[in-house]
mmCIF file of C-alpha atoms and ligand atoms in Angstrom:
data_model
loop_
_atom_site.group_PDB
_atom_site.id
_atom_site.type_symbol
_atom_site.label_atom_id
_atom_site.label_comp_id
_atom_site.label_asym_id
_atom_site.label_seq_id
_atom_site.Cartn_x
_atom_site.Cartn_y
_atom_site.Cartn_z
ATOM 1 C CA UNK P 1194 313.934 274.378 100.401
ATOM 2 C CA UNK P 1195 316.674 272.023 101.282
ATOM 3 C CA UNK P 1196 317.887 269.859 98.274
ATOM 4 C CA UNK P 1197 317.356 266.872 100.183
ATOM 5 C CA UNK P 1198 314.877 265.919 103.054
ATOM 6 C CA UNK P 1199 314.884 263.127 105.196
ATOM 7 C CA UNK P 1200 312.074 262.888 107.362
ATOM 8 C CA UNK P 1201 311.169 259.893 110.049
ATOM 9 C CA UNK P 1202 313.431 257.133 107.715
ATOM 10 C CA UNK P 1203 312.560 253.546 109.154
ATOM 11 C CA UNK P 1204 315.132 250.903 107.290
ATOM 12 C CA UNK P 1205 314.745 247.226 109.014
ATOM 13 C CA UNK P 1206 315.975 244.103 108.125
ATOM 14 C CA UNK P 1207 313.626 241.238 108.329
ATOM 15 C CA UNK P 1208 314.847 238.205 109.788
ATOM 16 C CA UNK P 1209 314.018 235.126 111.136
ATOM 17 C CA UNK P 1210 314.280 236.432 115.020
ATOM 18 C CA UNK P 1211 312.033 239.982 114.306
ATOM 19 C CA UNK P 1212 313.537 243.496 112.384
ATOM 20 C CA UNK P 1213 316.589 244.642 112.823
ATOM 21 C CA UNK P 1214 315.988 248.183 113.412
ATOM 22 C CA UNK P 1215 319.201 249.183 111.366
ATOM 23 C CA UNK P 1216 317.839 253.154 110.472
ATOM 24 C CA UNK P 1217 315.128 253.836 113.140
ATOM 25 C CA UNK P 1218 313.024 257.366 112.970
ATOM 26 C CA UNK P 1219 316.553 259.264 111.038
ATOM 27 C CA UNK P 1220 315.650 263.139 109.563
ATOM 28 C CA UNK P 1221 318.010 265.417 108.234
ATOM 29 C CA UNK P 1222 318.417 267.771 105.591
ATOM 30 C CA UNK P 1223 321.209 268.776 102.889
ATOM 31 C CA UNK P 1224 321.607 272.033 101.378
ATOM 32 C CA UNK P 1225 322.842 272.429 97.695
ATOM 33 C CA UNK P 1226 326.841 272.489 97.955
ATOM 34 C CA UNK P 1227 327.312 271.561 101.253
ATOM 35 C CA UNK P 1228 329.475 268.203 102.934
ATOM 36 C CA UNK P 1229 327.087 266.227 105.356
ATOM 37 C CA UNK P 1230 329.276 263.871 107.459
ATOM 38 C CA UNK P 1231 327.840 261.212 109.131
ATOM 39 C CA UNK P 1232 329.602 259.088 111.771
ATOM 40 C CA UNK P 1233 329.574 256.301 114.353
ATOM 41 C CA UNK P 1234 330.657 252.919 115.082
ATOM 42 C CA UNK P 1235 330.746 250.183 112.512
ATOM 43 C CA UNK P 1236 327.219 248.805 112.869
ATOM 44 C CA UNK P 1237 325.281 252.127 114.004
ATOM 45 C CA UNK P 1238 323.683 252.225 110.365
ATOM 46 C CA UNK P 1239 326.121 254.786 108.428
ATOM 47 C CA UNK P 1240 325.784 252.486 105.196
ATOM 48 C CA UNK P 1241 322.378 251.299 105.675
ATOM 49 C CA UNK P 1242 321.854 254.971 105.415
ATOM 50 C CA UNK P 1243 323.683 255.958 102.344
ATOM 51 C CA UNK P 1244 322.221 251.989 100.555
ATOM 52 C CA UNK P 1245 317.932 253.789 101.247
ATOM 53 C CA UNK P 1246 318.720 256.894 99.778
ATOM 54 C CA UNK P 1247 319.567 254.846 96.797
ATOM 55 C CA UNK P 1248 316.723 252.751 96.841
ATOM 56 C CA UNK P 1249 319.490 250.143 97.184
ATOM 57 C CA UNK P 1250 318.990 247.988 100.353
ATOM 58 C CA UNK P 1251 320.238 244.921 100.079
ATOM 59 C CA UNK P 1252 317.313 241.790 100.940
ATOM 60 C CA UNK P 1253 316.211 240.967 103.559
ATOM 61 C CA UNK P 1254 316.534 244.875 104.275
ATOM 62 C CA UNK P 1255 313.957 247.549 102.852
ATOM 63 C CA UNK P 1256 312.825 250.743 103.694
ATOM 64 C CA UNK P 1257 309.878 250.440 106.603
ATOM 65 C CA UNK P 1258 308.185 253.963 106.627
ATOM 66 C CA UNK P 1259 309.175 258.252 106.305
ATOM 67 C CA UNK P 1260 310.290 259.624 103.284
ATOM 68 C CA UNK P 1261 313.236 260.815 101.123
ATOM 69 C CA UNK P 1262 312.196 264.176 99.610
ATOM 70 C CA UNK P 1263 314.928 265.194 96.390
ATOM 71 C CA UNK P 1264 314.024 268.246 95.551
ATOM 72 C CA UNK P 1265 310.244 267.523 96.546
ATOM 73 C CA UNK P 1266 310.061 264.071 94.796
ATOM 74 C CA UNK P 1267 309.847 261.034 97.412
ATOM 75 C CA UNK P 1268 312.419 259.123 96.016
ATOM 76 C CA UNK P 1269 311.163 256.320 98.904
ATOM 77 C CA UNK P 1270 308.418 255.561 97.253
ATOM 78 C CA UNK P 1271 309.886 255.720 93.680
ATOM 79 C CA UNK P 1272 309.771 251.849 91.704
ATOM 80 C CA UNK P 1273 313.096 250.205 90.823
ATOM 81 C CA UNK P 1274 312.596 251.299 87.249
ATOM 82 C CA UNK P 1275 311.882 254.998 88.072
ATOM 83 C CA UNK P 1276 315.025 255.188 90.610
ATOM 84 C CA UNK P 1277 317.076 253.839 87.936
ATOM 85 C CA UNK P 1278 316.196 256.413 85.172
ATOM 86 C CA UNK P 1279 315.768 259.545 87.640
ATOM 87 C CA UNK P 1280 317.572 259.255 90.638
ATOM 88 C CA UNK P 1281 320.738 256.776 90.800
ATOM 89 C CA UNK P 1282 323.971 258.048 89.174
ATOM 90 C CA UNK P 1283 321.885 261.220 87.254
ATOM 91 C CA UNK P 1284 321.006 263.074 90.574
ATOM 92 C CA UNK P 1285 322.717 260.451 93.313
ATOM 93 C CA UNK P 1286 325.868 259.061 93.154
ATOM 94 C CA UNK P 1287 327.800 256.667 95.594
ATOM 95 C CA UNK P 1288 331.355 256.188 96.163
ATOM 96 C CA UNK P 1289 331.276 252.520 97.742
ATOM 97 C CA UNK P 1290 333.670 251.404 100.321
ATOM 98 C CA UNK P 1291 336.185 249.672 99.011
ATOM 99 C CA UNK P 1292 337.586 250.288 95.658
ATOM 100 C CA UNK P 1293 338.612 246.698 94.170
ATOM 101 C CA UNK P 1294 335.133 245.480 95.340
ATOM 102 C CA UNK P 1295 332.807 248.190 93.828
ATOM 103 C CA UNK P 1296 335.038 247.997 90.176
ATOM 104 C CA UNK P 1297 334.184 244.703 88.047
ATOM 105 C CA UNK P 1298 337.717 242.609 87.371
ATOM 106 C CA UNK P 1299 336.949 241.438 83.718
ATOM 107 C CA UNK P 1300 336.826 245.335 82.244
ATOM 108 C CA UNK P 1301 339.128 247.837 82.122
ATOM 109 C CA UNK P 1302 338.878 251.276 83.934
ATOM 110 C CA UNK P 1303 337.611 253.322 80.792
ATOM 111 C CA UNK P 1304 335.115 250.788 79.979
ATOM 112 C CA UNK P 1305 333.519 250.964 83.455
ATOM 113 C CA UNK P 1306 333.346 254.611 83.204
ATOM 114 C CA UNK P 1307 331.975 254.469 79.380
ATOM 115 C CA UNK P 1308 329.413 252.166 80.594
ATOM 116 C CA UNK P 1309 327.457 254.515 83.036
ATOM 117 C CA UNK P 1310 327.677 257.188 80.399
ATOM 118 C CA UNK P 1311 326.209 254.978 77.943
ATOM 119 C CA UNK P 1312 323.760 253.339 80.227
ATOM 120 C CA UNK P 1313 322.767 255.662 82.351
ATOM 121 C CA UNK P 1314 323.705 258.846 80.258
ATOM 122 C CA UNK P 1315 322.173 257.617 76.682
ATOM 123 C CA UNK P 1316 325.837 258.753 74.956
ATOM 124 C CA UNK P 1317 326.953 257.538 72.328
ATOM 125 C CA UNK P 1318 330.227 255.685 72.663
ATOM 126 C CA UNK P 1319 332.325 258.597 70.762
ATOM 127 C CA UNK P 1320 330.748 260.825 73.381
ATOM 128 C CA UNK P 1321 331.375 258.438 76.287
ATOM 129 C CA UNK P 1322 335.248 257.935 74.936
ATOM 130 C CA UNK P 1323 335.935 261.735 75.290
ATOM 131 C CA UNK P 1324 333.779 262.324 78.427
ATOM 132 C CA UNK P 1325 335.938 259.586 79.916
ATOM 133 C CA UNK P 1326 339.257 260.871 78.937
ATOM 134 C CA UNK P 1327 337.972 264.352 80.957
ATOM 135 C CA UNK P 1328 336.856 262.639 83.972
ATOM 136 C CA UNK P 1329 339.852 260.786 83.978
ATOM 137 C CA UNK P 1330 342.175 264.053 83.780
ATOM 138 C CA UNK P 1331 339.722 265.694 86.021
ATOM 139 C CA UNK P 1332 340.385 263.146 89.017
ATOM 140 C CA UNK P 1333 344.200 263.277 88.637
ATOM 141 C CA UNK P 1334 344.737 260.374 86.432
ATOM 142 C CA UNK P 1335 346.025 259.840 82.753
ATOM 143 C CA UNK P 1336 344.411 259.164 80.056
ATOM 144 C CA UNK P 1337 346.409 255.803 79.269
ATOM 145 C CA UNK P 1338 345.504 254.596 82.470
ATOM 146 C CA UNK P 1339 341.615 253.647 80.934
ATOM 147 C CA UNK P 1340 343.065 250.666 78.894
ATOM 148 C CA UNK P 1341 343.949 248.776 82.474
ATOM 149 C CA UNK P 1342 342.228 246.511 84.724
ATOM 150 C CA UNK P 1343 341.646 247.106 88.189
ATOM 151 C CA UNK P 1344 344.144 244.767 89.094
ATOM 152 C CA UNK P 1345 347.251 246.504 87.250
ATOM 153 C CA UNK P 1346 346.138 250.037 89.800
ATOM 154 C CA UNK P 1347 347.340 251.362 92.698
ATOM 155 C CA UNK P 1348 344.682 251.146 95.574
ATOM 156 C CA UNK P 1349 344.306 255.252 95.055
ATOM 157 C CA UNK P 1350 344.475 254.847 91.205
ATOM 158 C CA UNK P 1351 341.103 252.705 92.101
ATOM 159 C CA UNK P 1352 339.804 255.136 94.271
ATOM 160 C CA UNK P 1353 340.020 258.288 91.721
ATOM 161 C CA UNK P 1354 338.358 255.748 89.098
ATOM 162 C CA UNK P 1355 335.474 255.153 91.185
ATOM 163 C CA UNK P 1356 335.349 258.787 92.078
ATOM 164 C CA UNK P 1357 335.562 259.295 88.492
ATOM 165 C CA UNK P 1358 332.327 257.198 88.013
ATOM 166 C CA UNK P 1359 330.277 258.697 90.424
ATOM 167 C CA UNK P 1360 331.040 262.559 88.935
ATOM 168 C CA UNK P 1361 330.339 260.737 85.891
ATOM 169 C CA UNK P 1362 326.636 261.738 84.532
ATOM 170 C CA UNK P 1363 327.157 265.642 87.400
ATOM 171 C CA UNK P 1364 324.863 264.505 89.987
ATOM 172 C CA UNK P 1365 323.781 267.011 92.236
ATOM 173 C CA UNK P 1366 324.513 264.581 95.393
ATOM 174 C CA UNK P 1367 327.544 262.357 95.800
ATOM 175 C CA UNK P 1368 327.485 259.732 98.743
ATOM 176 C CA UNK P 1369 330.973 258.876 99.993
ATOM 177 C CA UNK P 1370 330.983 255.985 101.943
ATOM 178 C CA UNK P 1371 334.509 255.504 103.948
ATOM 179 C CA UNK P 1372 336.109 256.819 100.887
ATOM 180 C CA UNK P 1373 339.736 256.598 102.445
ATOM 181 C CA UNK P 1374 339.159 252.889 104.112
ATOM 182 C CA UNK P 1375 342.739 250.844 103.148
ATOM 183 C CA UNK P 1376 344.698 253.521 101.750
ATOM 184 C CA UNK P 1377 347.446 254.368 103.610
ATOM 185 C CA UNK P 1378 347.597 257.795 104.630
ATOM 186 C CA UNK P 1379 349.421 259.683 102.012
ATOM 187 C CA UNK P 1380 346.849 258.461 99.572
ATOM 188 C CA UNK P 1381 344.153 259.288 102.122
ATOM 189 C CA UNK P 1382 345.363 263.282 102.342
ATOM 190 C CA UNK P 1383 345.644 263.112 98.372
ATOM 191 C CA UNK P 1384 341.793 261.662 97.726
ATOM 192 C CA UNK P 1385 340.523 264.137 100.576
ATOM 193 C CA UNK P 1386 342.293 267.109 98.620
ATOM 194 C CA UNK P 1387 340.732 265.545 95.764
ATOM 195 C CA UNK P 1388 336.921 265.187 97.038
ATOM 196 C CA UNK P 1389 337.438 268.963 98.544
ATOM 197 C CA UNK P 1390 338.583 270.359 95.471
ATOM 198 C CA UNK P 1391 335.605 268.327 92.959
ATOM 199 C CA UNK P 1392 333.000 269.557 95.380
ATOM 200 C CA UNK P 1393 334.259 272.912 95.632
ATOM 201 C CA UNK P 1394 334.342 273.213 91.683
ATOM 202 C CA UNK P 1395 331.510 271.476 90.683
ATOM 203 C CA UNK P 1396 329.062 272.523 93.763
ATOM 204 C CA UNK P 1397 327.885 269.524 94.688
ATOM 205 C CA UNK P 1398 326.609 268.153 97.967
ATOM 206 C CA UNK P 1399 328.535 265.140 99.383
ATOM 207 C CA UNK P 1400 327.488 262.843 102.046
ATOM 208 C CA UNK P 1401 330.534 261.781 103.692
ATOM 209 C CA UNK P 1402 330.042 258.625 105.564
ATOM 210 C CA UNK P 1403 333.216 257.438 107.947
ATOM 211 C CA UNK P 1404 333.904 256.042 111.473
ATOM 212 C CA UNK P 1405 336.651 258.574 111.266
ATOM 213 C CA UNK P 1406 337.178 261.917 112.884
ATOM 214 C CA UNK P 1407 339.243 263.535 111.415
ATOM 215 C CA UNK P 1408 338.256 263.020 107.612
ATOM 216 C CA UNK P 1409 334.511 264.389 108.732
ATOM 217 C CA UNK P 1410 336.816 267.637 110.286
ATOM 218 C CA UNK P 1411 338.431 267.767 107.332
ATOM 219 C CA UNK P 1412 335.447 268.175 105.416
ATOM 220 C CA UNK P 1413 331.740 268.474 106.884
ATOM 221 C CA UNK P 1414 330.500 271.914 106.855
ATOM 222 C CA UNK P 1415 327.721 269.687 109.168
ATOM 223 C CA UNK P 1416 327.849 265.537 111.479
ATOM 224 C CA UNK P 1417 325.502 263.451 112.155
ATOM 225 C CA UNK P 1418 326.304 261.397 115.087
ATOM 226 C CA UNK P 1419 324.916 258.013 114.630
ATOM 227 C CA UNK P 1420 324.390 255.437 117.473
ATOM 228 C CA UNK P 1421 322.650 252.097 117.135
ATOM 229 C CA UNK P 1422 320.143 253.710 114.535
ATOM 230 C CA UNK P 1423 319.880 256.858 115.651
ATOM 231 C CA UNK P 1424 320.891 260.281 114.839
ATOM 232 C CA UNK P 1425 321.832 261.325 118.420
ATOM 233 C CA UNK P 1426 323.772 264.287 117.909
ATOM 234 C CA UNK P 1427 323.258 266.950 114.452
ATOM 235 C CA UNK P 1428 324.908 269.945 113.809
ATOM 236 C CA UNK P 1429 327.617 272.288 112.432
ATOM 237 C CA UNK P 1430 330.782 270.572 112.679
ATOM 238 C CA UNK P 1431 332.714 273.909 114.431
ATOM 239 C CA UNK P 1432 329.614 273.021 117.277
ATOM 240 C CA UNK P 1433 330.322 269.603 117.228
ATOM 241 C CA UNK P 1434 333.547 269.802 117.609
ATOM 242 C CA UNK P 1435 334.273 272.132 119.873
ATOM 243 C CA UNK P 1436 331.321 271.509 122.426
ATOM 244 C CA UNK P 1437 329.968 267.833 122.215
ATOM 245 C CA UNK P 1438 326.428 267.361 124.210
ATOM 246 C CA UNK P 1439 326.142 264.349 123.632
ATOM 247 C CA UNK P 1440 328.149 261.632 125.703
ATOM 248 C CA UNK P 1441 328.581 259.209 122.807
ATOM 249 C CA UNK P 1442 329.939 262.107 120.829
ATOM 250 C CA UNK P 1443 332.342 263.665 123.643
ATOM 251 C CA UNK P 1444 333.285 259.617 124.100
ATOM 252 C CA UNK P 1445 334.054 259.074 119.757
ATOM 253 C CA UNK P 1446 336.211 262.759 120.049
ATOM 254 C CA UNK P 1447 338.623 261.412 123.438
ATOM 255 C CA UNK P 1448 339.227 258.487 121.922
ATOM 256 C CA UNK P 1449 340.928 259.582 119.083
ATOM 257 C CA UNK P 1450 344.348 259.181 120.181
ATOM 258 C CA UNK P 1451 346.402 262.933 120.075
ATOM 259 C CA UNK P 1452 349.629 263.389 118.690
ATOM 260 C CA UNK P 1453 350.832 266.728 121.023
ATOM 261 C CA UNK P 1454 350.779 267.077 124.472
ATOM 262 C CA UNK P 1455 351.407 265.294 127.134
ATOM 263 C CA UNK P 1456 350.815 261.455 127.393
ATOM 264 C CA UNK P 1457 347.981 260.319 128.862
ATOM 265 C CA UNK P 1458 346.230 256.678 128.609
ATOM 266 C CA UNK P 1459 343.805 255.760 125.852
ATOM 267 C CA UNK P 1460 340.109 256.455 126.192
ATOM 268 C CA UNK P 1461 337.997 253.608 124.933
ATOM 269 C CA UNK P 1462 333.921 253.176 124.829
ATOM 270 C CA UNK P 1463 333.373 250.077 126.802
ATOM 271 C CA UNK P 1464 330.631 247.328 125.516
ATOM 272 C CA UNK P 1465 329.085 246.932 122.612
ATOM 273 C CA UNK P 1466 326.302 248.260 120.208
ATOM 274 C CA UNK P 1467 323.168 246.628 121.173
ATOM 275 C CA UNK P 1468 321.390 243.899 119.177
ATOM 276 C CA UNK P 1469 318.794 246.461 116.988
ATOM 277 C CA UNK P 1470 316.410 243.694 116.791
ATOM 278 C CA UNK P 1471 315.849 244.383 120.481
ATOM 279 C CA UNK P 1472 317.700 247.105 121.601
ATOM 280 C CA UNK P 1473 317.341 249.041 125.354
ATOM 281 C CA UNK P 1474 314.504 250.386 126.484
ATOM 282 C CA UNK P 1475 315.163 254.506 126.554
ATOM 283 C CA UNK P 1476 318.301 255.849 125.746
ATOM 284 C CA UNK P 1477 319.742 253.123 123.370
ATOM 285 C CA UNK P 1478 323.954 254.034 124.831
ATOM 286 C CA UNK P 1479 322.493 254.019 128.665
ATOM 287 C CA UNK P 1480 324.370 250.450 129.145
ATOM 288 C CA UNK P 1481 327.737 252.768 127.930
ATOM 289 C CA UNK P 1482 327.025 255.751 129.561
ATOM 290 C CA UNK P 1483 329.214 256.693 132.345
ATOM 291 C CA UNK P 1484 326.265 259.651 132.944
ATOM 292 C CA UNK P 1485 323.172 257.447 132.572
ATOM 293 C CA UNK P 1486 320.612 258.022 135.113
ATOM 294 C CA UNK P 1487 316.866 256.711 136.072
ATOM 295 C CA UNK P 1488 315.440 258.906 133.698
ATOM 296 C CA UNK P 1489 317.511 257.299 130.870
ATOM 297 C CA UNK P 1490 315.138 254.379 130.771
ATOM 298 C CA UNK P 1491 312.926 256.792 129.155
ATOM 299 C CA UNK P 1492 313.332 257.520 125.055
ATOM 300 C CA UNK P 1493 315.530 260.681 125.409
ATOM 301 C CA UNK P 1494 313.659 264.226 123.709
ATOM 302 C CA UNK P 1495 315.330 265.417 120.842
ATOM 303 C CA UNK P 1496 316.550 269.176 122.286
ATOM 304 C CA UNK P 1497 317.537 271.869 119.592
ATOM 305 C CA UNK P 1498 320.412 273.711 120.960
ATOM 306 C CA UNK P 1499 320.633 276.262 118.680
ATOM 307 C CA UNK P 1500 320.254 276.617 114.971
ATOM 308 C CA UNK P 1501 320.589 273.217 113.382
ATOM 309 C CA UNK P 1502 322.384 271.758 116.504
ATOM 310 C CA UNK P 1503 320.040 269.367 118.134
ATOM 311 C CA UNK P 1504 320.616 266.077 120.727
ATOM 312 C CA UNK P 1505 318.791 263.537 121.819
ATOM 313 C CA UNK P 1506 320.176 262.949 126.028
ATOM 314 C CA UNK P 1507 318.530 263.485 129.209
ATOM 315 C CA UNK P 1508 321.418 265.283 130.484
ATOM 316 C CA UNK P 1509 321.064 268.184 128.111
ATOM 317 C CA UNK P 1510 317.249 268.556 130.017
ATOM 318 C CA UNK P 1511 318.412 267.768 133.337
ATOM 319 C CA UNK P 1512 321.910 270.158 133.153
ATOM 320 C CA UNK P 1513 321.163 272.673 129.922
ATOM 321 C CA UNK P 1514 324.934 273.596 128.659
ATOM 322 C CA UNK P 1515 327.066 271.381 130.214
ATOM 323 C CA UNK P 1516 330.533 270.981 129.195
ATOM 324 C CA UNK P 1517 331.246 267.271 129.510
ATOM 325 C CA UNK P 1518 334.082 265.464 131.396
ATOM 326 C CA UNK P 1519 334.462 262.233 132.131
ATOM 327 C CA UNK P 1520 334.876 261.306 135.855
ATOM 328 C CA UNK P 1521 338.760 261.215 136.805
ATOM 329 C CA UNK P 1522 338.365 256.717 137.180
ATOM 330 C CA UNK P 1523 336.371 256.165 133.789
HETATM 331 FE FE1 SF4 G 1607 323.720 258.903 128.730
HETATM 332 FE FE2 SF4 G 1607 321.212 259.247 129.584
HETATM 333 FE FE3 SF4 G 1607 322.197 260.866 127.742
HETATM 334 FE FE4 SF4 G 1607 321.634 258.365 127.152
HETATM 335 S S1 SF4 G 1607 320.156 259.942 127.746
HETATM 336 S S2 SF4 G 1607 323.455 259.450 126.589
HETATM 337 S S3 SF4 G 1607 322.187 257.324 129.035
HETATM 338 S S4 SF4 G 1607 322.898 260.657 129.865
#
């Protein structure tokens, strides 16, 4: 049995003009030890994602139906008191984007760390003081560092403190949402080789959340494509990568700009994500698709490919295992 199970997750946000469908019908699965990424535009639901399987949504968001299986428990349907002493930090923990907003000003780095030991871990403060000190040395940091404020550390000082905190109490699952957002990129390489290394040691599963490419290559064993509240392509990340199906996913790889090879103009996904309080009829990226057809006014069936590898597309039905290439004027 997989470690986690998502199964049918409905997240909405309840507004004044109707739900905003920001995780609509999402299932997946994580095996122990293994690097989910999960990737799309800004606004297609990435952290909405990572927020339910904390039990963390902020108002007027909650979780609307399906369930969250960890290791068979339904975490959705667990109270805030129950997620608090069994799930968040002990068997979940979350890397939040940004690094100077997710650490609290008026404390120093050790005592941030010493408090979820001593909170959430029920150490006493000796205890938490030398646990500290290892997770500390264990992210690449030194030990003198714990008597500073967030203010007197580098932007990937902050980072490995906040990865310290969520190693903190061993969870089995660490989410990782845009853990390399703001850092330049030599700090970027240094906390990838950092989050590779932890979860190769320790064995735990990560959920990697980014808008970026290359960090999921880097590092998924498996992607989620996400558009507009949907997972609309799953798979191995080799599969992904190599053979997109879906158009939105072909569309995300070309327009990462290449490095080698000869120049040749920028590829760009016209438009916009649609409002989710009342997106398209059918296929949600039909209004983006340079392949959309009549048909696409229809929801899409979700097609397994092979193995995990499913997408949801008409033109997977319509043309089974066609390489995709976008028409010469696009
Ligand atoms: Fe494009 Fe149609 Fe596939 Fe949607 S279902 S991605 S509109 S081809």
């Amino acid at each position: 049995m997989a470690l986690l199970e998502v199964e049918n997750l409905k997240t909405y946000y309840f507004t004044l003009r109707g739900p905003v469908r920001a995780v609509d019908d999402v299932s997946f699965e994580l095996e122990k030890g293994k690097v989910l990424g999960i990737a799309g535009e800004s606004g297609c639901g990435k952290s909405t994602l990572a927020w339910s399987l904390l039990g963390m949504v902020p108002p007027p968001g909650k979780i609307a139906g399906g369930s969250i299986y960890l290791d068979g428990m339904d975490i959705a349907k667990m109270s805030e008191e129950e997620l608090r002493r069994k799930v968040r930090w002990k068997r979940i923990s979350m890397i939040f984007q940004g690094a100077m907003n997710s650490l609290n000003p008026v404390y120093t780095a050790g005592a941030q760390i010493e408090e979820v030991l001593t909170y959430h871990g029920n150490m006493s403060k000796l205890d938490a003081r030398k646990r500290m000190y290892e997770l500390l040395e264990s992210v690449g940091l030194d030990r003198s560092l714990s008597k500073r404020y967030p203010h007197e550390l580098s932007g990937g000082q902050k980072q490995r403190v906040v990865i310290a905190m969520a190693l903190a109490l061993e969870p089995d699952i660490v989410i990782a949402d845009e853990p390399t957002t703001a850092l330049d990129v030599v700090v970027q390489a240094q906390i990838l080789n950092l989050l590779k290394r932890l979860q190769r040691e320790k064995g735990i599963s990560v959920i990697l959340i980014t808008h970026d490419l290359g960090v999921i290559a880097e590092l998924a064993d498996e992607v989620a494509i996400m558009y507009a509240g949907k997972i609309v392509e799953y798979g191995a990340s080799e599969k992904i990568f190599y053979k997109p199906r879906h158009p939105y996913t072909y569309l995300l790889m070309k327009a990462v700009p290449k490095l080698k090879g000869p120049k040749e103009s920028l590829i760009y996904i016209p438009g916009q994500p649609p409002d989710l309080v009342s997106p398209p009829k059918g296929c949600r990226f039909a209004p983006r698709c340079p392949w959309a057809m009549e048909v696409c006014s229809k929801d899409p069936e979700e097609l397994t490919i092979e193995g995990p590898h499913r997408v949801a597309c008409w033109l997977e039905k319509v043309s089974p295992g066609r390489t995709l290439e976008l028409p010469k004027k696009a």
